[in-house]
Amino acid sequence: MLTQAPTRAKGRPRSCVADSAIDTAALELFADEGFERFSIEAVASRAGVGKATIYRRFANRDELLAHAMQQLDADVPVISELGDFWQTLTKLLDDIRESSLDSLKSRIMIRVLSEGARHPQLRAMVTELVIRPRQARLRAVLAHGIQVGQLRSDVDIEATVALLIGPMVWLKMLGLTPEAGAASTESIVQVLRTGLAPASRL
Amino acid sequence: MLTQAPTRAKGRPRSCVADSAIDTAALELFADEGFERFSIEAVASRAGVGKATIYRRFANRDELLAHAMQQLDADVPVISELGDFWQTLTKLLDDIRESSLDSLKSRIMIRVLSEGARHPQLRAMVTELVIRPRQARLRAVLAHGIQVGQLRSDVDIEATVALLIGPMVWLKMLGLTPEAGAASTESIVQVLRTGLAPASRL
DNA sequence: TCAATTCGAAACGATAACGTATCGTAATTC
DNA sequence: GAATTACGATACGTTATCGTTTCGAATTGA
C-alpha cells in the first residue's frame, strides 16, 4: 500500500494511495469544472487529502495539472481486427465517439482544445497524448483498407481523417446520441462509403 | 448619438454609445476569456465604461451575458447560388469554417458547447441563434442538390449534416488552417462527393 | 436656473484561493 | 524506544477580484 523508495528513506513513506487519489481527483476536477476552477484546494478537497500532501509533491498548480495530464496516455484500446473493413471502421469511430467508454478523456480534450489559445503547452500535451495516438490508429486502419482493396487508393488521407473524427466530436459536443435522434455511426460510415454523388454523376 | 426614449425622460439620456460598447465588449470578452472570467468588472474595463453604467442596465452577470448573446443572430450570410452544386457546398463550408469571416461567433459557440453542461440555457440560446440557422441553410442547399440531381436522393440527411459540419469544427478546434497543412475544404468535399469505396466494391 | 438622470472613476466590504505553517496522529528506520 | 517523515485538518496573512455603493462632473427637460 505504500511506495517503496529505491533509497530507503527514514521516516514514514509517502502514501501511494494519496498519489493516485490526487491524480484521479485532478483529472476529474478538470473535466468537471474546467481550467479556471482548477485549484489546489479543490483538488485536495475532492481527493480527501490535506493541502500539505499536495504541496509536498508539486510546487504549484501548473505542475500538478501537467502531471495529472500525463496519466492520460497508456490505454489506446486495440481494435480487434474484424473481417469486414467497414465494420472495423465503424467500431473504431464508436470508440472515438465514446472515447474508450470513458468520457473523461474526451471531456478533458474538449476543454483543453476550446481553451487552447490560453494554454498552448497544455494543448500540445493533450494533442500528443490523446489525439495523436488515435489519429495514428485511424491512419493504420485506413492504410490497411487500401491494402486489401476496400478503400480507394486515391483518397486524400488528411481529409478522410477529418471526415471521420470531426463528426464524432461534433455530435459529442452537441450532446446528441444515436438514441436521441442524432446520426448513428453506422449511417455516417455508410454515407462516407458510398459518397454523396449519384453514380451517374461521378 | 443618444437613445431617444419613447417617454421623454427628464434627466440625461442613456448613452447608446455605452450600450453598444457594452454589448461588443461582452461578446469579445466571452470569446477571449470564457465563462469563468466573464465578470461585470472585466466587461466594464474592456468597454471603457463605469461599472455603474452596466448595473443601471442589467441586474447581474447572467442578464448581461444573455443580452449580449442575443446580438449574435441577424447575419446568416446568404450564399449566392453558383452554377455548380459542389462549388456552392464548398463555399458554404468555407463560410462555416470561418464563421462569416468573423471568428467571434465560432469562438463563442465552441466555448458554450464545451461548457454547455454547466449552463444549459446558454447552450440552448446559442444552439438556437447560431447553429440552427446554419444547419437550416445547409439542409436547404442539400435539398436543392437532390432536386437538381446532383445529390443522391437516398442519403441520410442527419449523417450528411454531421459529415459536413463536423470536420469544419474539428479543424477549427485543432487550430489548423488549410495553409498549415490541414485538409482543405475542397478536398473534404471531394472525398465526400465520391465516397471512400472503390467503384468496384460498392 | 433647477431638478433629474447618467456618466466614468474610485472606494468599500466580501469572498476565494494562494502558499505556508502548525497540530496531533500514523508509519517507518535505526 | 527514539528519531524522522508523511498524514489530514486547519489556521494564518496576503493577494486578487468580485459586486455594490458613492462621488463630482456632465447632460438633458422643465
Short mmCIF file of C-alpha atoms (C1' of nucleotides) in Angstrom, two decimals:
data_model
loop_
_atom_site.label_atom_id
_atom_site.label_comp_id
_atom_site.label_asym_id
_atom_site.label_seq_id
_atom_site.Cartn_x
_atom_site.Cartn_y
_atom_site.Cartn_z
CA MET A 1 0.00 0.00 0.00
CA LEU A 2 2.99 2.26 0.29
CA THR A 3 5.57 3.39 -2.18
CA GLN A 4 8.97 1.82 -1.72
CA ALA A 5 11.65 4.35 -2.45
CA PRO A 6 14.83 2.98 -4.07
CA THR A 7 16.84 4.70 -1.36
CA ARG A 8 15.36 3.54 1.89
CA ALA A 9 14.06 6.75 3.39
CA LYS A 10 13.97 7.09 7.09
CA GLY A 11 10.56 8.37 8.05
CA ARG A 12 7.06 7.41 7.02
CA PRO A 13 6.86 6.69 3.30
CA ARG A 14 4.59 8.71 1.08
CA SER A 15 1.23 7.14 0.54
CA CYS A 16 0.71 5.86 -2.96
CA VAL A 17 -2.99 5.86 -2.17
CA ALA A 18 -2.73 9.62 -1.83
CA ASP A 19 -0.71 9.69 -5.05
CA SER A 20 -3.43 8.14 -7.14
CA ALA A 21 -6.22 9.92 -5.27
CA ILE A 22 -4.61 13.22 -6.21
CA ASP A 23 -4.17 12.21 -9.84
CA THR A 24 -7.73 10.99 -10.15
CA ALA A 25 -9.22 13.99 -8.40
CA ALA A 26 -7.20 16.36 -10.55
CA LEU A 27 -8.36 14.81 -13.81
CA GLU A 28 -11.98 14.60 -12.75
CA LEU A 29 -11.98 18.11 -11.40
CA PHE A 30 -10.50 19.47 -14.60
CA ALA A 31 -13.03 17.58 -16.68
CA ASP A 32 -15.95 18.64 -14.50
CA GLU A 33 -15.08 22.21 -13.67
CA GLY A 34 -12.61 23.41 -16.25
CA PHE A 35 -9.36 25.23 -16.08
CA GLU A 36 -10.41 28.31 -14.17
CA ARG A 37 -11.92 26.40 -11.28
CA PHE A 38 -8.96 24.07 -11.06
CA SER A 39 -7.31 24.95 -7.75
CA ILE A 40 -5.06 23.17 -5.30
CA GLU A 41 -7.69 23.47 -2.63
CA ALA A 42 -10.41 21.98 -4.80
CA VAL A 43 -8.19 19.04 -5.76
CA ALA A 44 -7.28 18.42 -2.13
CA SER A 45 -10.91 18.55 -1.10
CA ARG A 46 -12.02 16.19 -3.84
CA ALA A 47 -9.19 13.79 -3.17
CA GLY A 48 -9.84 13.80 0.57
CA VAL A 49 -6.28 14.91 1.16
CA GLY A 50 -4.63 17.74 3.01
CA LYS A 51 -3.16 20.61 1.05
CA ALA A 52 0.27 19.91 2.51
CA THR A 53 0.17 16.46 0.95
CA ILE A 54 -0.16 18.07 -2.46
CA TYR A 55 2.41 20.78 -1.85
CA ARG A 56 4.84 18.10 -0.73
CA ARG A 57 4.57 16.66 -4.25
CA PHE A 58 4.03 19.65 -6.51
CA ALA A 59 5.31 23.18 -6.36
CA ASN A 60 2.23 24.79 -7.82
CA ARG A 61 -0.97 24.35 -9.76
CA ASP A 62 0.62 24.04 -13.17
CA GLU A 63 2.94 21.26 -12.08
CA LEU A 64 0.05 19.34 -10.59
CA LEU A 65 -2.05 19.77 -13.69
CA ALA A 66 0.75 18.78 -16.03
CA HIS A 67 1.47 15.66 -14.01
CA ALA A 68 -2.18 14.65 -13.96
CA MET A 69 -2.43 15.10 -17.72
CA GLN A 70 0.39 12.65 -18.25
CA GLN A 71 -1.80 9.97 -16.72
CA LEU A 72 -3.92 10.27 -19.84
CA ASP A 73 -1.75 8.14 -22.08
CA ALA A 74 -1.50 4.39 -21.65
CA ASP A 75 -4.69 2.87 -22.88
CA VAL A 76 -5.42 3.34 -26.54
CA PRO A 77 -7.55 0.23 -26.81
CA VAL A 78 -6.64 -2.14 -29.57
CA ILE A 79 -9.38 -2.78 -32.06
CA SER A 80 -9.73 -6.45 -32.71
CA GLU A 81 -9.48 -6.88 -36.44
CA LEU A 82 -12.88 -7.83 -37.76
CA GLY A 83 -13.40 -9.47 -41.06
CA ASP A 84 -15.12 -6.54 -42.70
CA PHE A 85 -13.22 -3.32 -43.16
CA TRP A 86 -16.27 -1.09 -42.78
CA GLN A 87 -17.26 -2.89 -39.63
CA THR A 88 -13.82 -2.25 -38.21
CA LEU A 89 -14.04 1.40 -39.17
CA THR A 90 -17.45 1.73 -37.54
CA LYS A 91 -16.18 0.17 -34.36
CA LEU A 92 -13.22 2.48 -34.36
CA LEU A 93 -15.44 5.54 -34.69
CA ASP A 94 -17.71 4.28 -31.97
CA ASP A 95 -14.68 4.01 -29.75
CA ILE A 96 -13.66 7.56 -30.58
CA ARG A 97 -17.19 8.73 -30.00
CA GLU A 98 -17.30 7.16 -26.57
CA SER A 99 -13.60 7.74 -26.04
CA SER A 100 -12.90 4.25 -24.76
CA LEU A 101 -16.18 4.00 -22.88
CA ASP A 102 -14.70 6.57 -20.54
CA SER A 103 -15.73 10.08 -21.25
CA LEU A 104 -13.03 11.53 -19.02
CA LYS A 105 -10.50 11.80 -21.83
CA SER A 106 -12.90 13.32 -24.27
CA ARG A 107 -14.22 15.85 -21.77
CA ILE A 108 -10.70 16.89 -20.96
CA MET A 109 -9.79 17.04 -24.61
CA ILE A 110 -12.68 19.31 -25.46
CA ARG A 111 -11.90 21.62 -22.56
CA VAL A 112 -8.26 21.85 -23.48
CA LEU A 113 -8.95 22.45 -27.16
CA SER A 114 -11.59 25.08 -26.54
CA GLU A 115 -9.28 26.90 -24.16
CA GLY A 116 -6.14 26.05 -26.08
CA ALA A 117 -5.26 29.56 -27.09
CA ARG A 118 -4.72 30.47 -23.45
CA HIS A 119 -2.65 27.41 -22.54
CA PRO A 120 -0.63 26.32 -25.54
CA GLN A 121 1.64 23.88 -23.73
CA LEU A 122 -1.34 22.10 -22.25
CA ARG A 123 -2.87 21.92 -25.69
CA ALA A 124 0.30 20.44 -27.07
CA MET A 125 0.40 17.83 -24.32
CA VAL A 126 -3.16 16.65 -24.89
CA THR A 127 -2.67 16.68 -28.62
CA GLU A 128 0.33 14.45 -28.19
CA LEU A 129 -1.13 12.08 -25.62
CA VAL A 130 -4.74 11.73 -26.72
CA ILE A 131 -5.25 12.90 -30.26
CA ARG A 132 -2.09 11.78 -31.98
CA PRO A 133 -2.22 8.09 -30.98
CA ARG A 134 -5.85 7.84 -32.03
CA GLN A 135 -5.18 9.50 -35.34
CA ALA A 136 -2.29 7.12 -35.87
CA ARG A 137 -4.51 4.14 -35.16
CA LEU A 138 -7.06 5.51 -37.60
CA ARG A 139 -4.45 6.02 -40.30
CA ALA A 140 -3.26 2.47 -39.84
CA VAL A 141 -6.77 1.15 -40.35
CA LEU A 142 -7.14 3.28 -43.47
CA ALA A 143 -3.83 2.08 -44.84
CA HIS A 144 -4.88 -1.49 -44.27
CA GLY A 145 -8.15 -0.77 -46.03
CA ILE A 146 -6.27 0.43 -49.08
CA GLN A 147 -4.05 -2.66 -48.96
CA VAL A 148 -6.96 -5.05 -49.03
CA GLY A 149 -8.69 -3.05 -51.72
CA GLN A 150 -11.67 -1.96 -49.64
CA LEU A 151 -10.66 1.68 -49.77
CA ARG A 152 -9.92 3.86 -52.75
CA SER A 153 -6.20 4.34 -53.04
CA ASP A 154 -6.52 7.91 -54.25
CA VAL A 155 -8.40 9.44 -51.33
CA ASP A 156 -6.96 12.43 -49.52
CA ILE A 157 -5.91 10.96 -46.18
CA GLU A 158 -5.95 14.25 -44.28
CA ALA A 159 -9.44 14.99 -45.47
CA THR A 160 -10.58 11.49 -44.65
CA VAL A 161 -9.27 11.65 -41.11
CA ALA A 162 -11.07 14.94 -40.60
CA LEU A 163 -14.22 13.45 -42.07
CA LEU A 164 -14.09 10.54 -39.67
CA ILE A 165 -13.14 12.28 -36.45
CA GLY A 166 -14.92 15.58 -36.97
CA PRO A 167 -18.49 14.28 -36.95
CA MET A 168 -17.83 12.20 -33.83
CA VAL A 169 -16.53 15.20 -31.91
CA TRP A 170 -19.24 17.44 -33.25
CA LEU A 171 -22.05 15.12 -32.22
CA LYS A 172 -20.47 14.68 -28.82
CA MET A 173 -20.24 18.43 -28.34
CA LEU A 174 -23.86 18.84 -29.25
CA GLY A 175 -24.63 16.24 -26.63
CA LEU A 176 -26.52 14.19 -29.16
CA THR A 177 -26.56 10.43 -29.01
CA PRO A 178 -27.79 7.99 -31.63
CA GLU A 179 -30.67 7.15 -29.30
CA ALA A 180 -31.68 10.81 -29.19
CA GLY A 181 -32.22 11.19 -32.90
CA ALA A 182 -28.68 12.02 -33.91
CA ALA A 183 -26.98 10.31 -36.76
CA SER A 184 -25.66 6.86 -35.94
CA THR A 185 -22.08 5.96 -36.54
CA GLU A 186 -23.21 3.30 -38.99
CA SER A 187 -25.13 5.77 -41.12
CA ILE A 188 -22.19 8.15 -41.14
CA VAL A 189 -19.87 5.43 -42.32
CA GLN A 190 -22.41 4.40 -44.90
CA VAL A 191 -22.69 7.90 -46.38
CA LEU A 192 -18.95 8.23 -46.37
CA ARG A 193 -18.55 4.86 -48.01
CA THR A 194 -20.76 5.43 -50.98
CA GLY A 195 -20.36 9.18 -51.32
CA LEU A 196 -22.87 11.89 -51.93
CA ALA A 197 -22.92 11.96 -55.69
CA PRO A 198 -25.25 9.71 -57.68
CA ALA A 199 -23.38 7.04 -59.57
CA SER A 200 -24.38 8.65 -62.82
CA ARG A 201 -22.81 11.98 -61.92
CA LEU A 202 -19.34 10.97 -60.84
CA MET B 1 -25.63 59.78 -30.51
CA LEU B 2 -28.14 59.29 -27.73
CA THR B 3 -31.07 56.97 -27.32
CA GLN B 4 -34.43 58.62 -27.63
CA ALA B 5 -36.77 57.10 -25.10
CA PRO B 6 -40.41 56.86 -26.17
CA THR B 7 -41.40 58.60 -22.96
CA ARG B 8 -39.31 61.73 -22.80
CA ALA B 9 -37.25 61.21 -19.67
CA LYS B 10 -36.19 64.19 -17.70
CA GLY B 11 -32.54 63.73 -16.91
CA ARG B 12 -29.54 62.90 -19.01
CA PRO B 13 -30.38 60.19 -21.53
CA ARG B 14 -28.53 56.93 -21.51
CA SER B 15 -25.67 56.80 -23.96
CA CYS B 16 -26.26 54.44 -26.83
CA VAL B 17 -22.53 54.55 -27.38
CA ALA B 18 -22.17 52.91 -24.00
CA ASP B 19 -24.93 50.47 -24.97
CA SER B 20 -23.09 49.10 -27.94
CA ALA B 21 -19.71 49.32 -26.26
CA ILE B 22 -21.04 47.08 -23.50
CA ASP B 23 -22.50 44.59 -25.97
CA THR B 24 -19.34 44.42 -28.02
CA ALA B 25 -17.09 44.15 -25.00
CA ALA B 26 -19.24 41.42 -23.51
CA LEU B 27 -19.14 39.26 -26.62
CA GLU B 28 -15.42 39.71 -27.17
CA LEU B 29 -14.62 39.10 -23.55
CA PHE B 30 -16.63 35.92 -23.51
CA ALA B 31 -14.96 34.70 -26.69
CA ASP B 32 -11.49 35.59 -25.46
CA GLU B 33 -11.66 34.64 -21.81
CA GLY B 34 -14.50 32.20 -21.38
CA PHE B 35 -17.33 31.92 -18.96
CA GLU B 36 -15.45 31.91 -15.68
CA ARG B 37 -13.58 35.08 -16.37
CA PHE B 38 -16.67 36.82 -17.60
CA SER B 39 -17.38 39.45 -14.95
CA ILE B 40 -19.09 42.80 -14.80
CA GLU B 41 -15.82 44.38 -13.89
CA ALA B 42 -13.97 42.93 -16.85
CA VAL B 43 -16.72 43.95 -19.25
CA ALA B 44 -16.72 47.49 -17.88
CA SER B 45 -12.99 47.72 -18.17
CA ARG B 46 -12.93 46.45 -21.73
CA ALA B 47 -15.82 48.69 -22.73
CA GLY B 48 -14.22 51.73 -21.15
CA VAL B 49 -17.29 52.24 -19.05
CA GLY B 50 -18.04 52.58 -15.37
CA LYS B 51 -19.44 49.58 -13.62
CA ALA B 52 -22.46 51.61 -12.51
CA THR B 53 -23.32 52.16 -16.17
CA ILE B 54 -23.68 48.42 -16.56
CA TYR B 55 -25.59 47.91 -13.34
CA ARG B 56 -28.04 50.58 -14.44
CA ARG B 57 -28.85 48.32 -17.42
CA PHE B 58 -28.54 44.80 -16.10
CA ALA B 59 -29.29 43.31 -12.73
CA ASN B 60 -26.49 40.77 -12.80
CA ARG B 61 -23.95 38.93 -14.85
CA ASP B 62 -26.35 36.42 -16.32
CA GLU B 63 -28.68 39.10 -17.63
CA LEU B 64 -25.80 40.91 -19.25
CA LEU B 65 -24.49 37.74 -20.83
CA ALA B 66 -27.89 36.68 -22.10
CA HIS B 67 -28.50 40.09 -23.64
CA ALA B 68 -25.14 40.09 -25.34
CA MET B 69 -25.75 36.63 -26.76
CA GLN B 70 -28.91 37.83 -28.44
CA GLN B 71 -26.77 40.17 -30.53
CA LEU B 72 -25.47 37.03 -32.21
CA ASP B 73 -28.38 36.47 -34.55
CA ALA B 74 -29.05 38.68 -37.54
CA ASP B 75 -26.46 37.95 -40.14
CA VAL B 76 -26.55 34.48 -41.60
CA PRO B 77 -24.96 35.49 -44.86
CA VAL B 78 -26.79 34.41 -47.96
CA ILE B 79 -24.79 32.22 -50.25
CA SER B 80 -25.11 33.42 -53.79
CA GLU B 81 -26.24 30.46 -55.83
CA LEU B 82 -23.40 29.35 -58.00
CA GLY B 83 -23.88 27.22 -61.02
CA ASP B 84 -22.18 24.17 -59.66
CA PHE B 85 -23.70 22.44 -56.67
CA TRP B 86 -20.37 21.24 -55.27
CA GLN B 87 -18.95 24.70 -55.59
CA THR B 88 -21.85 26.08 -53.62
CA LEU B 89 -21.36 23.43 -50.97
CA THR B 90 -17.67 24.18 -50.72
CA LYS B 91 -18.36 27.86 -50.33
CA LEU B 92 -20.92 27.12 -47.65
CA LEU B 93 -18.45 25.02 -45.70
CA ASP B 94 -15.80 27.68 -46.03
CA ASP B 95 -18.27 30.12 -44.57
CA ILE B 96 -18.96 27.78 -41.67
CA ARG B 97 -15.27 27.23 -41.18
CA GLU B 98 -14.59 30.93 -40.98
CA SER B 99 -17.96 31.63 -39.43
CA SER B 100 -18.81 34.51 -41.70
CA LEU B 101 -15.24 35.79 -41.84
CA ASP B 102 -15.73 36.74 -38.23
CA SER B 103 -14.47 34.20 -35.78
CA LEU B 104 -16.33 35.78 -32.89
CA LYS B 105 -19.38 33.58 -33.35
CA SER B 106 -17.47 30.38 -33.73
CA ARG B 107 -15.28 31.08 -30.72
CA ILE B 108 -18.32 31.77 -28.64
CA MET B 109 -20.04 28.69 -29.97
CA ILE B 110 -17.14 26.42 -29.07
CA ARG B 111 -16.91 27.87 -25.58
CA VAL B 112 -20.59 27.48 -24.96
CA LEU B 113 -20.71 23.94 -26.27
CA SER B 114 -17.67 22.82 -24.33
CA GLU B 115 -19.09 24.29 -21.15
CA GLY B 116 -22.67 23.53 -22.03
CA ALA B 117 -23.27 21.03 -19.25
CA ARG B 118 -22.83 23.76 -16.70
CA HIS B 119 -25.01 26.34 -18.44
CA PRO B 120 -27.81 24.59 -20.28
CA GLN B 121 -29.92 27.66 -21.02
CA LEU B 122 -26.94 29.41 -22.58
CA ARG B 123 -26.30 26.34 -24.66
CA ALA B 124 -29.89 26.35 -25.81
CA MET B 125 -29.66 30.00 -26.78
CA VAL B 126 -26.54 29.60 -28.87
CA THR B 127 -27.88 26.45 -30.45
CA GLU B 128 -30.96 28.35 -31.46
CA LEU B 129 -29.27 31.53 -32.66
CA VAL B 130 -26.10 30.25 -34.30
CA ILE B 131 -26.28 26.56 -35.03
CA ARG B 132 -29.87 26.07 -36.05
CA PRO B 133 -29.99 28.74 -38.80
CA ARG B 134 -26.77 27.46 -40.32
CA GLN B 135 -27.96 23.89 -40.26
CA ALA B 136 -31.21 25.01 -41.89
CA ARG B 137 -29.28 26.78 -44.63
CA LEU B 138 -27.21 23.67 -45.16
CA ARG B 139 -30.26 21.44 -45.36
CA ALA B 140 -31.78 23.77 -47.92
CA VAL B 141 -28.71 23.51 -50.08
CA LEU B 142 -28.77 19.73 -49.78
CA ALA B 143 -32.45 19.59 -50.67
CA HIS B 144 -31.77 21.69 -53.71
CA GLY B 145 -28.93 19.39 -54.64
CA ILE B 146 -31.29 16.44 -54.60
CA GLN B 147 -33.81 18.37 -56.69
CA VAL B 148 -31.34 19.09 -59.43
CA GLY B 149 -30.00 15.57 -59.34
CA GLN B 150 -26.52 16.44 -58.13
CA LEU B 151 -27.03 14.64 -54.85
CA ARG B 152 -28.11 11.08 -54.17
CA SER B 153 -31.71 11.10 -53.06
CA ASP B 154 -31.21 8.25 -50.61
CA VAL B 155 -28.52 9.75 -48.39
CA ASP B 156 -29.09 10.02 -44.65
CA ILE B 157 -29.55 13.75 -44.14
CA GLU B 158 -28.62 13.75 -40.46
CA ALA B 159 -25.43 11.88 -41.16
CA THR B 160 -24.61 14.17 -44.05
CA VAL B 161 -25.04 17.31 -41.98
CA ALA B 162 -22.75 15.87 -39.32
CA LEU B 163 -20.24 14.92 -42.01
CA LEU B 164 -20.22 18.44 -43.37
CA ILE B 165 -20.18 20.48 -40.18
CA GLY B 166 -18.12 18.16 -38.00
CA PRO B 167 -14.84 18.35 -39.90
CA MET B 168 -15.04 22.14 -40.10
CA VAL B 169 -15.48 22.48 -36.36
CA TRP B 170 -12.86 19.86 -35.65
CA LEU B 171 -10.22 21.50 -37.80
CA LYS B 172 -11.03 24.85 -36.26
CA MET B 173 -10.64 23.44 -32.76
CA LEU B 174 -7.30 21.97 -33.66
CA GLY B 175 -6.31 25.41 -34.84
CA LEU B 176 -5.35 24.01 -38.20
CA THR B 177 -5.77 26.01 -41.36
CA PRO B 178 -5.50 24.78 -44.94
CA GLU B 179 -2.32 26.83 -45.24
CA ALA B 180 -0.82 24.97 -42.28
CA GLY B 181 -1.11 21.54 -43.80
CA ALA B 182 -4.64 20.73 -42.75
CA ALA B 183 -7.15 19.34 -45.17
CA SER B 184 -8.69 21.94 -47.43
CA THR B 185 -12.41 22.34 -47.67
CA GLU B 186 -12.22 21.39 -51.33
CA SER B 187 -10.53 18.09 -50.63
CA ILE B 188 -13.05 17.28 -47.93
CA VAL B 189 -15.93 17.93 -50.28
CA GLN B 190 -14.20 15.90 -52.92
CA VAL B 191 -13.80 12.85 -50.67
CA LEU B 192 -17.37 13.19 -49.53
CA ARG B 193 -18.58 13.51 -53.08
CA THR B 194 -17.05 10.38 -54.47
CA GLY B 195 -17.02 8.30 -51.30
CA LEU B 196 -14.34 6.10 -49.85
CA ALA B 197 -15.15 2.82 -51.53
CA PRO B 198 -13.65 1.93 -54.87
CA ALA B 199 -16.26 1.90 -57.62
CA SER B 200 -15.84 -1.85 -57.97
CA ARG B 201 -16.69 -2.53 -54.34
CA LEU B 202 -19.96 -0.63 -53.91
"C1'" DT C 1 -31.72 78.23 -13.33
"C1'" DC C 2 -33.09 73.92 -11.21
"C1'" DA C 3 -34.14 69.22 -10.61
"C1'" DA C 4 -33.38 64.78 -12.57
"C1'" DT C 5 -30.69 61.40 -14.54
"C1'" DT C 6 -26.39 59.32 -16.46
"C1'" DC C 7 -21.60 59.36 -16.87
"C1'" DG C 8 -16.69 57.31 -15.59
"C1'" DA C 9 -13.88 56.72 -11.63
"C1'" DA C 10 -12.96 55.19 -7.30
"C1'" DA C 11 -13.75 53.47 -2.55
"C1'" DC C 12 -15.76 49.70 0.12
"C1'" DG C 13 -16.63 45.15 2.17
"C1'" DA C 14 -16.96 40.25 1.00
"C1'" DT C 15 -15.17 36.22 -0.86
"C1'" DA C 16 -11.84 32.93 -2.54
"C1'" DA C 17 -7.57 30.91 -3.44
"C1'" DC C 18 -2.86 31.27 -2.63
"C1'" DG C 19 1.39 29.47 -0.17
"C1'" DT C 20 2.99 28.46 4.45
"C1'" DA C 21 2.84 26.74 8.96
"C1'" DT C 22 1.19 24.12 12.86
"C1'" DC C 23 -1.31 20.44 15.15
"C1'" DG C 24 -1.81 15.60 16.85
"C1'" DT C 25 -1.55 11.04 14.74
"C1'" DA C 26 0.47 7.25 11.99
"C1'" DA C 27 4.22 4.69 9.86
"C1'" DT C 28 8.83 3.51 9.24
"C1'" DT C 29 14.12 3.11 10.23
"C1'" DC C 30 17.76 2.76 13.42
"C1'" DG D 1 12.07 3.36 22.26
"C1'" DA D 2 13.79 7.46 19.74
"C1'" DA D 3 14.11 9.94 15.64
"C1'" DT D 4 12.18 11.02 11.40
"C1'" DT D 5 8.96 11.76 7.91
"C1'" DA D 6 4.06 11.81 5.99
"C1'" DC D 7 -0.67 12.06 7.03
"C1'" DG D 8 -5.32 15.01 7.21
"C1'" DA D 9 -7.04 19.04 9.15
"C1'" DT D 10 -6.94 23.62 9.94
"C1'" DA D 11 -5.40 28.41 10.72
"C1'" DC D 12 -2.81 32.25 9.06
"C1'" DG D 13 -1.65 36.60 6.35
"C1'" DT D 14 -1.58 38.01 1.54
"C1'" DT D 15 -3.36 38.97 -2.76
"C1'" DA D 16 -6.81 39.37 -6.29
"C1'" DT D 17 -11.21 40.03 -7.83
"C1'" DC D 18 -15.88 40.35 -7.24
"C1'" DG D 19 -20.47 43.08 -6.75
"C1'" DT D 20 -22.11 47.19 -4.77
"C1'" DT D 21 -22.17 51.89 -3.49
"C1'" DT D 22 -20.65 56.66 -3.57
"C1'" DC D 23 -18.78 60.71 -5.77
"C1'" DG D 24 -18.35 65.02 -8.63
"C1'" DA D 25 -18.95 66.25 -13.45
"C1'" DA D 26 -21.92 66.19 -17.48
"C1'" DT D 27 -26.28 66.40 -19.96
"C1'" DT D 28 -30.95 66.93 -20.52
"C1'" DG D 29 -36.26 68.76 -19.71
"C1'" DA D 30 -38.93 71.97 -17.30
#
